Structures are given as structure tokens and as C-alpha cells.
mmCIF file of C-alpha atoms and ligand atoms in Angstrom:
data_model
loop_
_atom_site.group_PDB
_atom_site.id
_atom_site.type_symbol
_atom_site.label_atom_id
_atom_site.label_comp_id
_atom_site.label_asym_id
_atom_site.label_seq_id
_atom_site.Cartn_x
_atom_site.Cartn_y
_atom_site.Cartn_z
ATOM 1 C CA UNK A 254 -0.162 0.170 -0.002
ATOM 2 C CA UNK A 255 2.561 2.484 -1.263
ATOM 3 C CA UNK A 256 -0.340 5.223 -1.196
ATOM 4 C CA UNK A 257 -0.858 4.658 2.612
ATOM 5 C CA UNK A 258 2.708 4.641 3.387
ATOM 6 C CA UNK A 259 3.295 8.122 1.903
ATOM 7 C CA UNK A 260 0.326 9.130 4.102
ATOM 8 C CA UNK A 261 1.766 8.052 7.098
ATOM 9 C CA UNK A 262 5.357 9.426 6.417
ATOM 10 C CA UNK A 263 3.735 12.927 5.810
ATOM 11 C CA UNK A 264 1.745 12.099 8.969
ATOM 12 C CA UNK A 265 5.145 11.709 10.873
ATOM 13 C CA UNK A 266 6.690 14.627 9.274
ATOM 14 C CA UNK A 267 3.701 16.913 10.433
ATOM 15 C CA UNK A 268 3.679 15.393 14.032
ATOM 16 C CA UNK A 269 0.064 14.031 13.481
ATOM 17 C CA UNK A 270 -1.052 10.909 15.274
ATOM 18 C CA UNK A 271 -4.080 10.376 12.798
ATOM 19 C CA UNK A 272 -5.451 12.055 9.571
ATOM 20 C CA UNK A 273 -9.133 12.532 8.654
ATOM 21 C CA UNK A 274 -9.589 12.712 5.030
ATOM 22 C CA UNK A 275 -12.999 13.982 3.690
ATOM 23 C CA UNK A 276 -12.430 14.941 0.068
ATOM 24 C CA UNK A 277 -14.234 12.100 -2.070
ATOM 25 C CA UNK A 278 -11.765 12.222 -4.793
ATOM 26 C CA UNK A 279 -8.501 11.831 -2.026
ATOM 27 C CA UNK A 280 -10.805 9.077 -0.747
ATOM 28 C CA UNK A 281 -11.192 7.226 -4.045
ATOM 29 C CA UNK A 282 -7.579 7.683 -4.642
ATOM 30 C CA UNK A 283 -6.428 6.225 -1.432
ATOM 31 C CA UNK A 284 -9.241 3.439 -1.292
ATOM 32 C CA UNK A 285 -10.765 2.685 -4.726
ATOM 33 C CA UNK A 286 -14.245 3.774 -2.943
ATOM 34 C CA UNK A 287 -16.482 6.203 -4.849
ATOM 35 C CA UNK A 288 -19.513 7.525 -3.292
ATOM 36 C CA UNK A 289 -21.062 10.605 -2.305
ATOM 37 C CA UNK A 290 -20.604 9.932 1.576
ATOM 38 C CA UNK A 291 -17.484 8.602 2.844
ATOM 39 C CA UNK A 292 -14.526 9.544 5.539
ATOM 40 C CA UNK A 293 -10.937 7.948 5.850
ATOM 41 C CA UNK A 294 -9.154 7.951 9.132
ATOM 42 C CA UNK A 295 -5.630 6.638 8.847
ATOM 43 C CA UNK A 296 -3.460 6.244 11.975
ATOM 44 C CA UNK A 297 -0.041 4.718 12.407
ATOM 45 C CA UNK A 298 -1.458 1.115 12.862
ATOM 46 C CA UNK A 299 -4.874 1.256 11.002
ATOM 47 C CA UNK A 300 -7.052 2.587 8.258
ATOM 48 C CA UNK A 301 -10.851 3.013 8.427
ATOM 49 C CA UNK A 302 -13.448 3.869 5.758
ATOM 50 C CA UNK A 303 -16.472 5.174 7.414
ATOM 51 C CA UNK A 304 -19.639 5.377 5.107
ATOM 52 C CA UNK A 305 -23.373 4.790 5.579
ATOM 53 C CA UNK A 306 -25.595 1.975 4.629
ATOM 54 C CA UNK A 307 -26.077 2.953 1.067
ATOM 55 C CA UNK A 308 -22.284 2.337 0.367
ATOM 56 C CA UNK A 309 -21.034 -0.129 2.651
ATOM 57 C CA UNK A 310 -21.382 -3.185 0.572
ATOM 58 C CA UNK A 311 -19.709 -1.497 -2.397
ATOM 59 C CA UNK A 312 -16.905 -0.274 0.053
ATOM 60 C CA UNK A 313 -16.272 -3.701 1.312
ATOM 61 C CA UNK A 314 -15.880 -4.953 -2.055
ATOM 62 C CA UNK A 315 -13.167 -2.457 -3.199
ATOM 63 C CA UNK A 316 -11.488 -1.058 -0.270
ATOM 64 C CA UNK A 317 -10.205 -4.206 0.740
ATOM 65 C CA UNK A 318 -7.239 -2.700 2.671
ATOM 66 C CA UNK A 319 -9.485 -0.666 4.898
ATOM 67 C CA UNK A 320 -11.688 -1.522 7.878
ATOM 68 C CA UNK A 321 -15.202 -0.526 7.058
ATOM 69 C CA UNK A 322 -17.196 1.372 9.369
ATOM 70 C CA UNK A 323 -20.860 1.824 8.498
ATOM 71 C CA UNK A 324 -22.300 4.871 10.130
ATOM 72 C CA UNK A 325 -24.071 8.009 9.701
ATOM 73 C CA UNK A 326 -22.028 9.718 12.424
ATOM 74 C CA UNK A 327 -18.564 9.513 11.065
ATOM 75 C CA UNK A 328 -17.055 11.930 13.738
ATOM 76 C CA UNK A 329 -18.752 10.266 16.685
ATOM 77 C CA UNK A 330 -17.177 6.850 15.171
ATOM 78 C CA UNK A 331 -13.867 8.604 14.694
ATOM 79 C CA UNK A 332 -13.747 10.090 18.368
ATOM 80 C CA UNK A 333 -14.138 6.444 19.728
ATOM 81 C CA UNK A 334 -11.581 4.848 17.140
ATOM 82 C CA UNK A 335 -8.973 7.719 18.470
ATOM 83 C CA UNK A 336 -9.787 7.352 21.794
ATOM 84 C CA UNK A 337 -9.372 3.450 21.807
ATOM 85 C CA UNK A 338 -5.664 4.323 20.306
ATOM 86 C CA UNK A 339 -4.854 7.152 22.679
ATOM 87 C CA UNK A 340 -4.610 9.946 20.221
ATOM 88 C CA UNK A 341 -4.592 13.371 20.399
ATOM 89 C CA UNK A 342 -3.086 15.065 17.561
ATOM 90 C CA UNK A 343 -5.258 14.758 14.406
ATOM 91 C CA UNK A 344 -5.119 16.368 11.095
ATOM 92 C CA UNK A 345 -7.734 17.432 8.892
ATOM 93 C CA UNK A 346 -8.149 18.526 5.322
ATOM 94 C CA UNK A 347 -8.450 22.521 4.982
ATOM 95 C CA UNK A 348 -10.988 21.955 2.016
ATOM 96 C CA UNK A 349 -13.822 21.314 4.633
ATOM 97 C CA UNK A 350 -16.882 23.347 4.889
ATOM 98 C CA UNK A 351 -17.095 25.570 7.975
ATOM 99 C CA UNK A 352 -20.079 23.402 9.106
ATOM 100 C CA UNK A 353 -17.857 20.201 8.711
ATOM 101 C CA UNK A 354 -15.540 22.095 10.798
ATOM 102 C CA UNK A 355 -17.643 22.752 13.471
ATOM 103 C CA UNK A 356 -19.194 19.248 13.604
ATOM 104 C CA UNK A 357 -15.678 18.009 13.843
ATOM 105 C CA UNK A 358 -14.915 20.432 16.859
ATOM 106 C CA UNK A 359 -17.935 19.694 18.673
ATOM 107 C CA UNK A 360 -17.729 15.676 18.207
ATOM 108 C CA UNK A 361 -13.807 15.519 18.442
ATOM 109 C CA UNK A 362 -13.730 17.769 21.420
ATOM 110 C CA UNK A 363 -10.562 17.198 23.363
ATOM 111 C CA UNK A 364 -8.559 16.194 20.608
ATOM 112 C CA UNK A 365 -6.188 18.698 19.107
ATOM 113 C CA UNK A 366 -7.021 19.467 15.505
ATOM 114 C CA UNK A 367 -4.716 20.717 12.880
ATOM 115 C CA UNK A 368 -5.552 22.059 9.234
ATOM 116 C CA UNK A 369 -3.746 20.662 6.607
ATOM 117 C CA UNK A 370 -3.088 21.636 3.020
ATOM 118 C CA UNK A 371 -2.861 19.388 -0.087
ATOM 119 C CA UNK A 372 -2.141 16.269 2.133
ATOM 120 C CA UNK A 373 -3.144 13.847 -0.427
ATOM 121 C CA UNK A 374 -2.933 16.166 -3.507
ATOM 122 C CA UNK A 375 0.658 16.302 -3.120
ATOM 123 C CA UNK A 376 1.116 12.799 -3.947
ATOM 124 C CA UNK A 377 -1.784 12.800 -6.592
ATOM 125 C CA UNK A 378 0.616 14.858 -8.587
ATOM 126 C CA UNK A 379 2.679 11.838 -9.604
ATOM 127 C CA UNK A 380 0.753 9.343 -11.632
ATOM 128 C CA UNK A 381 1.016 5.662 -11.656
ATOM 129 C CA UNK A 382 1.013 3.621 -15.019
ATOM 130 C CA UNK A 383 -2.666 2.794 -14.553
ATOM 131 C CA UNK A 384 -3.544 6.372 -13.710
ATOM 132 C CA UNK A 385 -1.650 7.452 -16.852
ATOM 133 C CA UNK A 386 -3.493 4.750 -19.137
ATOM 134 C CA UNK A 387 -6.727 6.114 -18.028
ATOM 135 C CA UNK A 388 -5.803 9.830 -18.475
ATOM 136 C CA UNK A 389 -4.628 8.780 -22.040
ATOM 137 C CA UNK A 390 -8.060 7.070 -22.822
ATOM 138 C CA UNK A 391 -9.563 10.609 -21.668
ATOM 139 C CA UNK A 392 -7.645 12.502 -23.943
ATOM 140 C CA UNK A 393 -8.122 9.988 -27.003
ATOM 141 C CA UNK A 394 -11.735 10.476 -26.478
ATOM 142 C CA UNK A 395 -11.422 14.275 -26.531
ATOM 143 C CA UNK A 396 -9.340 14.015 -29.552
ATOM 144 C CA UNK A 397 -11.703 12.105 -31.475
ATOM 145 C CA UNK A 398 -14.678 14.567 -30.376
ATOM 146 C CA UNK A 399 -12.707 17.289 -31.893
ATOM 147 C CA UNK A 400 -12.076 15.525 -35.190
ATOM 148 C CA UNK A 401 -15.724 14.803 -35.452
ATOM 149 C CA UNK A 402 -16.647 18.281 -34.487
ATOM 150 C CA UNK A 403 -14.700 19.604 -37.611
ATOM 151 C CA UNK A 404 -17.216 17.864 -39.892
ATOM 152 C CA UNK A 405 -20.083 19.181 -37.898
ATOM 153 C CA UNK A 406 -19.157 22.637 -37.816
ATOM 154 C CA UNK A 407 -20.835 25.007 -40.161
ATOM 155 C CA UNK A 408 -22.233 28.725 -40.271
ATOM 156 C CA UNK A 409 -25.587 28.652 -38.750
ATOM 157 C CA UNK A 410 -24.921 26.320 -35.995
ATOM 158 C CA UNK A 411 -24.962 27.954 -32.500
ATOM 159 C CA UNK A 412 -22.441 27.874 -29.950
ATOM 160 C CA UNK A 413 -24.621 25.531 -27.584
ATOM 161 C CA UNK A 414 -25.174 23.307 -30.646
ATOM 162 C CA UNK A 415 -21.473 22.887 -31.021
ATOM 163 C CA UNK A 416 -21.105 22.479 -27.006
ATOM 164 C CA UNK A 417 -23.974 19.792 -27.012
ATOM 165 C CA UNK A 418 -22.232 17.931 -29.958
ATOM 166 C CA UNK A 419 -18.847 17.639 -28.168
ATOM 167 C CA UNK A 420 -20.726 16.653 -25.002
ATOM 168 C CA UNK A 421 -22.593 13.774 -26.576
ATOM 169 C CA UNK A 422 -19.783 12.890 -28.778
ATOM 170 C CA UNK A 423 -17.581 12.131 -25.652
ATOM 171 C CA UNK A 424 -20.261 10.273 -23.761
ATOM 172 C CA UNK A 425 -20.941 8.254 -26.875
ATOM 173 C CA UNK A 426 -17.219 7.244 -26.812
ATOM 174 C CA UNK A 427 -17.350 5.995 -23.393
ATOM 175 C CA UNK A 428 -16.835 8.978 -21.144
ATOM 176 C CA UNK A 429 -18.892 9.002 -17.970
ATOM 177 C CA UNK A 430 -19.227 12.782 -18.418
ATOM 178 C CA UNK A 431 -17.773 16.250 -19.128
ATOM 179 C CA UNK A 432 -15.092 17.447 -16.878
ATOM 180 C CA UNK A 433 -16.285 20.975 -16.864
ATOM 181 C CA UNK A 434 -18.925 23.063 -18.722
ATOM 182 C CA UNK A 435 -17.682 23.058 -22.485
ATOM 183 C CA UNK A 436 -16.851 26.733 -23.702
ATOM 184 C CA UNK A 437 -17.441 27.580 -27.021
ATOM 185 C CA UNK A 438 -16.555 31.177 -27.798
ATOM 186 C CA UNK A 439 -16.884 32.336 -31.539
ATOM 187 C CA UNK A 440 -16.393 35.540 -33.481
ATOM 188 C CA UNK A 441 -15.338 38.390 -31.012
ATOM 189 C CA UNK A 442 -16.573 36.491 -27.937
ATOM 190 C CA UNK A 443 -13.248 34.388 -28.662
ATOM 191 C CA UNK A 444 -11.832 37.313 -26.562
ATOM 192 C CA UNK A 445 -13.217 35.970 -23.762
ATOM 193 C CA UNK A 446 -10.995 33.285 -22.263
ATOM 194 C CA UNK A 447 -13.706 31.380 -20.655
ATOM 195 C CA UNK A 448 -16.749 32.231 -22.834
ATOM 196 C CA UNK A 449 -19.861 30.195 -22.063
ATOM 197 C CA UNK A 450 -21.521 28.688 -24.984
ATOM 198 C CA UNK A 451 -24.445 30.997 -26.060
ATOM 199 C CA UNK A 452 -27.198 30.864 -28.727
ATOM 200 C CA UNK A 453 -24.998 32.878 -30.969
ATOM 201 C CA UNK A 454 -24.781 31.234 -34.316
ATOM 202 C CA UNK A 455 -21.419 30.691 -36.139
ATOM 203 C CA UNK A 456 -20.930 33.020 -38.941
ATOM 204 C CA UNK A 457 -18.758 32.954 -42.044
ATOM 205 C CA UNK A 458 -15.194 34.514 -40.800
ATOM 206 C CA UNK A 459 -15.706 33.598 -37.297
ATOM 207 C CA UNK A 460 -12.857 32.483 -35.071
ATOM 208 C CA UNK A 461 -13.938 29.413 -32.898
ATOM 209 C CA UNK A 462 -12.398 28.492 -29.735
ATOM 210 C CA UNK A 463 -13.672 25.259 -28.011
ATOM 211 C CA UNK A 464 -12.235 24.326 -24.635
ATOM 212 C CA UNK A 465 -13.698 20.803 -23.305
ATOM 213 C CA UNK A 466 -12.667 17.633 -21.870
ATOM 214 C CA UNK A 467 -14.305 14.632 -20.375
ATOM 215 C CA UNK A 468 -14.104 12.047 -17.317
ATOM 216 C CA UNK A 469 -13.152 8.570 -18.300
ATOM 217 C CA UNK A 470 -13.072 6.163 -15.527
ATOM 218 C CA UNK A 471 -12.658 9.029 -12.904
ATOM 219 C CA UNK A 472 -9.869 10.823 -14.500
ATOM 220 C CA UNK A 473 -10.227 14.015 -16.562
ATOM 221 C CA UNK A 474 -9.232 15.377 -19.900
ATOM 222 C CA UNK A 475 -8.928 18.989 -20.732
ATOM 223 C CA UNK A 476 -8.287 20.293 -24.343
ATOM 224 C CA UNK A 477 -8.578 23.721 -26.008
ATOM 225 C CA UNK A 478 -8.481 24.401 -29.807
ATOM 226 C CA UNK A 479 -9.016 27.347 -32.067
ATOM 227 C CA UNK A 480 -10.126 27.290 -35.662
ATOM 228 C CA UNK A 481 -11.603 29.553 -38.107
ATOM 229 C CA UNK A 482 -14.594 29.280 -40.354
ATOM 230 C CA UNK A 483 -14.505 30.523 -43.768
ATOM 231 C CA UNK A 484 -11.570 32.512 -43.599
ATOM 232 C CA UNK A 485 -9.087 33.975 -41.286
ATOM 233 C CA UNK A 486 -8.131 37.643 -40.868
ATOM 234 C CA UNK A 487 -4.309 38.605 -41.118
ATOM 235 C CA UNK A 488 -4.603 39.865 -37.540
ATOM 236 C CA UNK A 489 -6.186 36.422 -36.345
ATOM 237 C CA UNK A 490 -3.584 34.224 -38.547
ATOM 238 C CA UNK A 491 -0.543 36.402 -36.863
ATOM 239 C CA UNK A 492 -1.744 35.681 -33.415
ATOM 240 C CA UNK A 493 -2.522 31.978 -33.828
ATOM 241 C CA UNK A 494 0.846 31.490 -34.992
ATOM 242 C CA UNK A 495 2.426 33.320 -32.056
ATOM 243 C CA UNK A 496 0.475 31.113 -29.701
ATOM 244 C CA UNK A 497 1.254 28.105 -31.722
ATOM 245 C CA UNK A 498 5.119 28.881 -31.378
ATOM 246 C CA UNK A 499 4.481 29.725 -27.742
ATOM 247 C CA UNK A 500 2.749 26.586 -27.106
ATOM 248 C CA UNK A 501 5.319 24.458 -28.691
ATOM 249 C CA UNK A 502 8.000 26.217 -26.920
ATOM 250 C CA UNK A 503 6.695 24.829 -23.774
ATOM 251 C CA UNK A 504 6.392 21.388 -25.088
ATOM 252 C CA UNK A 505 9.812 21.506 -26.294
ATOM 253 C CA UNK A 506 11.413 22.698 -22.860
ATOM 254 C CA UNK A 507 9.416 20.465 -20.644
ATOM 255 C CA UNK A 508 11.330 17.878 -18.657
ATOM 256 C CA UNK A 509 11.754 16.665 -15.157
ATOM 257 C CA UNK A 510 13.750 19.718 -13.228
ATOM 258 C CA UNK A 511 12.495 22.625 -15.123
ATOM 259 C CA UNK A 512 11.041 25.239 -12.569
ATOM 260 C CA UNK A 513 7.497 26.109 -12.836
ATOM 261 C CA UNK A 514 8.629 29.616 -13.383
ATOM 262 C CA UNK A 515 10.556 28.887 -16.678
ATOM 263 C CA UNK A 516 7.826 26.357 -17.514
ATOM 264 C CA UNK A 517 5.484 29.474 -17.883
ATOM 265 C CA UNK A 518 8.245 31.705 -18.926
ATOM 266 C CA UNK A 519 8.867 29.680 -22.321
ATOM 267 C CA UNK A 520 5.332 30.802 -23.669
ATOM 268 C CA UNK A 521 5.392 34.253 -22.258
ATOM 269 C CA UNK A 522 8.662 35.222 -23.302
ATOM 270 C CA UNK A 523 7.700 34.612 -26.960
ATOM 271 C CA UNK A 524 4.259 36.277 -26.608
ATOM 272 C CA UNK A 525 5.777 39.364 -25.108
ATOM 273 C CA UNK A 526 8.488 39.307 -27.795
ATOM 274 C CA UNK A 527 5.584 39.467 -30.324
ATOM 275 C CA UNK A 528 4.109 42.497 -28.425
ATOM 276 C CA UNK A 529 1.157 40.587 -26.957
ATOM 277 C CA UNK A 530 2.514 40.017 -23.222
ATOM 278 C CA UNK A 531 -0.730 42.005 -21.897
ATOM 279 C CA UNK A 532 -2.862 39.840 -23.723
ATOM 280 C CA UNK A 533 -1.767 36.799 -22.165
ATOM 281 C CA UNK A 534 -3.929 37.249 -19.182
ATOM 282 C CA UNK A 535 -3.806 33.957 -17.459
ATOM 283 C CA UNK A 536 -1.424 31.160 -16.048
ATOM 284 C CA UNK A 537 0.171 28.604 -18.493
ATOM 285 C CA UNK A 538 -1.551 25.823 -17.004
ATOM 286 C CA UNK A 539 -2.312 23.318 -14.156
ATOM 287 C CA UNK A 540 -2.098 19.641 -12.902
ATOM 288 C CA UNK A 541 -4.655 17.023 -14.329
ATOM 289 C CA UNK A 542 -6.175 13.929 -12.972
ATOM 290 C CA UNK A 543 -8.951 13.109 -10.853
ATOM 291 C CA UNK A 544 -9.808 16.731 -10.761
ATOM 292 C CA UNK A 545 -9.560 18.905 -14.019
ATOM 293 C CA UNK A 546 -7.655 21.454 -12.152
ATOM 294 C CA UNK A 547 -5.438 20.424 -9.453
ATOM 295 C CA UNK A 548 -1.705 21.045 -8.188
ATOM 296 C CA UNK A 549 0.748 21.804 -9.754
ATOM 297 C CA UNK A 550 0.025 25.403 -10.851
ATOM 298 C CA UNK A 551 2.824 27.451 -12.091
ATOM 299 C CA UNK A 552 3.643 30.703 -10.453
ATOM 300 C CA UNK A 553 5.750 33.184 -12.648
ATOM 301 C CA UNK A 554 8.411 33.175 -9.855
ATOM 302 C CA UNK A 555 8.242 29.588 -8.546
ATOM 303 C CA UNK A 556 11.394 27.667 -8.212
ATOM 304 C CA UNK A 557 9.706 24.299 -7.709
ATOM 305 C CA UNK A 558 10.378 21.797 -10.580
ATOM 306 C CA UNK A 559 8.587 19.458 -12.632
ATOM 307 C CA UNK A 560 8.774 15.943 -11.924
ATOM 308 C CA UNK A 561 8.738 12.659 -13.781
ATOM 309 C CA UNK A 562 4.922 11.438 -14.343
ATOM 310 C CA UNK A 563 3.115 14.484 -13.620
ATOM 311 C CA UNK A 564 0.296 15.630 -15.898
ATOM 312 C CA UNK A 565 0.088 19.020 -16.524
ATOM 313 C CA UNK A 566 -1.807 21.351 -19.110
ATOM 314 C CA UNK A 567 0.188 23.637 -21.801
ATOM 315 C CA UNK A 568 -2.436 26.337 -22.319
ATOM 316 C CA UNK A 569 -1.090 29.737 -23.415
ATOM 317 C CA UNK A 570 -3.462 32.302 -25.239
ATOM 318 C CA UNK A 571 -3.647 35.767 -26.724
ATOM 319 C CA UNK A 572 -7.255 37.773 -26.096
ATOM 320 C CA UNK A 573 -7.747 40.987 -27.991
ATOM 321 C CA UNK A 574 -11.039 42.490 -27.109
ATOM 322 C CA UNK A 575 -13.453 43.418 -29.798
ATOM 323 C CA UNK A 576 -10.994 41.355 -32.326
ATOM 324 C CA UNK A 577 -10.876 37.742 -31.219
ATOM 325 C CA UNK A 578 -8.830 35.271 -29.282
ATOM 326 C CA UNK A 579 -6.513 32.165 -29.693
ATOM 327 C CA UNK A 580 -5.752 29.561 -27.345
ATOM 328 C CA UNK A 581 -4.166 26.062 -27.755
ATOM 329 C CA UNK A 582 -4.097 23.651 -24.813
ATOM 330 C CA UNK A 583 -2.592 20.193 -24.597
ATOM 331 C CA UNK A 584 -2.206 17.659 -21.648
ATOM 332 C CA UNK A 585 1.428 16.988 -21.244
ATOM 333 C CA UNK A 586 2.920 13.948 -19.524
ATOM 334 C CA UNK A 587 6.298 14.530 -18.065
ATOM 335 C CA UNK A 588 8.797 11.670 -18.870
ATOM 336 C CA UNK A 589 12.325 10.721 -17.913
ATOM 337 C CA UNK A 590 13.493 12.220 -20.823
ATOM 338 C CA UNK A 591 11.060 15.078 -21.584
ATOM 339 C CA UNK A 592 7.390 15.066 -22.421
ATOM 340 C CA UNK A 593 4.799 12.855 -24.094
ATOM 341 C CA UNK A 594 1.750 14.778 -25.648
ATOM 342 C CA UNK A 595 -1.397 13.189 -24.610
ATOM 343 C CA UNK A 596 -3.781 15.039 -26.524
ATOM 344 C CA UNK A 597 -3.137 14.526 -30.191
ATOM 345 C CA UNK A 598 -5.987 16.574 -32.202
ATOM 346 C CA UNK A 599 -4.661 18.693 -35.034
ATOM 347 C CA UNK A 600 -2.877 22.141 -34.154
ATOM 348 C CA UNK A 601 -2.347 23.643 -37.394
ATOM 349 C CA UNK A 602 -4.349 26.643 -38.636
ATOM 350 C CA UNK A 603 -7.538 25.037 -39.558
ATOM 351 C CA UNK A 604 -10.003 26.795 -41.903
ATOM 352 C CA UNK A 605 -13.234 25.105 -42.310
HETATM 353 MN MN1 LIG B 2084 -7.144 23.704 -18.844
#
């Protein structure tokens, strides 16, 4: 159980006798249990999964390394278990709601509670071979949906119709759902980095940015492509090529050991040199896994470094108000030598 060993090592380094895990994706990551109600308690000598009667049979089937406790009052049971082990220093995840925190304080009275940040998310950054295989499948579904979309888009189709096409296509290809609300931003709206799909019809000459992804077996993909309908203006063609070059530079430089700052800088240098620095208004990317946005993020001045088997996005963009915008996003796997690009949909300038 290497995942639990990592949990226990971190408990030790933070002087915790026990950790309470309430984040459902962290619970899935550690135990294999997927449900809407669950709490994990890890001590140095045991690990418990507490869930209610709707889930206890499923929990016993999948979370074979855990002692399953069937309860609707997880913290009451946790208090008993901790008392039995004589434990006092207990960590919890800082993502809990205020109401959960109050319940914890009330029911675990007498114990010292310590908030922790990214307690499990830190190890989730480094993907196992089976996680990588699953993410690749999610990416392949997005690729296929995009390739099919290129045959579907034509003037008169609305942004919402395009979003619905992608969403249905990904489900049809085996996705369990979409990993976030599909973004379709056309014409001048493409200057909105996160434009929600509207009833606006696609017109001849439009730039169209689609940012979308799916969940496959609990793991997310996230991809952005920008294409043009009918014709492309010289200005949009220019910024497309700048973004494409910036995005390629990030892929080319990526390898274990690269600092987060330099990961961002690889794209930003090119976009700034082309005179569009102000128009690249967001970060270069984020980690991807059970959550579509997870650590690492890439602050411009961070000296933290890429590590083998991280899966991260590379998504520079340029957004010009009242003109249009371009973003290109791939999902990258950091390999021992460099990088493997997991999203394979075409990136050359496409005019439909
Ligand atoms: Mn993204």
C-alpha cells in the first residue's frame, strides 16, 4: 500500500497521530471507493473507511485494505476509534466546509485538530502507470470528439449546438461525463478566455475557440483548440501563429527539473516578444487527474520543479478585445527524458 505509506510518512513529518480525509476524490485515490458519502481515518496502525448503509457493501468490495465502518455519524465513530488508540494530534483537510469543521470540533472535543493543505493532493501529482493509461483514454476521447466536430461545424450552428455535440460525442465514445462546462466562444467572443456557449450562431469569418474535456473512469482530460470558419483575418492568423509557437516552446522545454517559473516563461517570452504580453492574461496551465484543475499550478516566480509522471496542461492564449482570441491547450505527461503530448488533435491553423 504505497499510497498509505506516503500518508503515514507525511503524518510523521507533521507530527500527526492521525489524519481525517473528507475529500471524496482523495478517498477514491487512497481506497478505490467512489461515493457521495465517506470519511477515511488513517492512524499509524490502522486505516478505516466510514460510510453509510447505502455504500457499505460497495466499500467492502473495493476498499479491501480498509476496515469498513458503517455509520451516519462518522465523527462520533472517529472519536471512539481515536480514544481507543489514545491519540490526541489529529489532522484534517483544509477544504472542509465551515459546517463540517464545526461538527468536527464538537464531536472530537478534547482532541487537537490541525488543518493540513494538499495532504493527499501532493502525492496525486505523480501519476501511476494505470492512472496514466486512464488519462490517455480520456484524452483520446477528446481528440476523437474534436475531429468529429470539424465535420459538424458550419455557419448557422450555434455555440450551444457545438457544445452539445462535443458533450454527446464524448459520452458516446465512453466518457462518463464532461469534466467542466464546455466552452465555445466564437467571433469577437473568442476574446473571452472562458466564454460560455451561447445561442449565437457561427458566422462566416468567425474564430471559434472550444475548451472541453471528459471524465473517463474518474480521470479528466482538458483540451482547447481554436479554428476558423470560412476565412481568417491577417491579425487572427498572426496571433494564431504566435500562440502556436509559444505552446510548442513549452512542450519542447518540458522535462523533469524544469522550474515552474521557466515552464510559464517559455510561452510568455515568445508572446511578449511579439507584443502581446498584456493579452496573455492567465497562467500557463495546471495539473490534471481526478480533478480537472489540481496542483501543480505554475506561478511565474516559482522555483519548484517538474517531476517525472506529472500530468499538466500547456495552454497559452492571446485575447484581443473586440477582435478575437486564440488559445491552444494540450495535456502533457512528463517523462524521464522530456514529455509525451497526450492530446493529439491537430493544431495547425484550420479553416473550415
Ligand atoms: Mn485547462
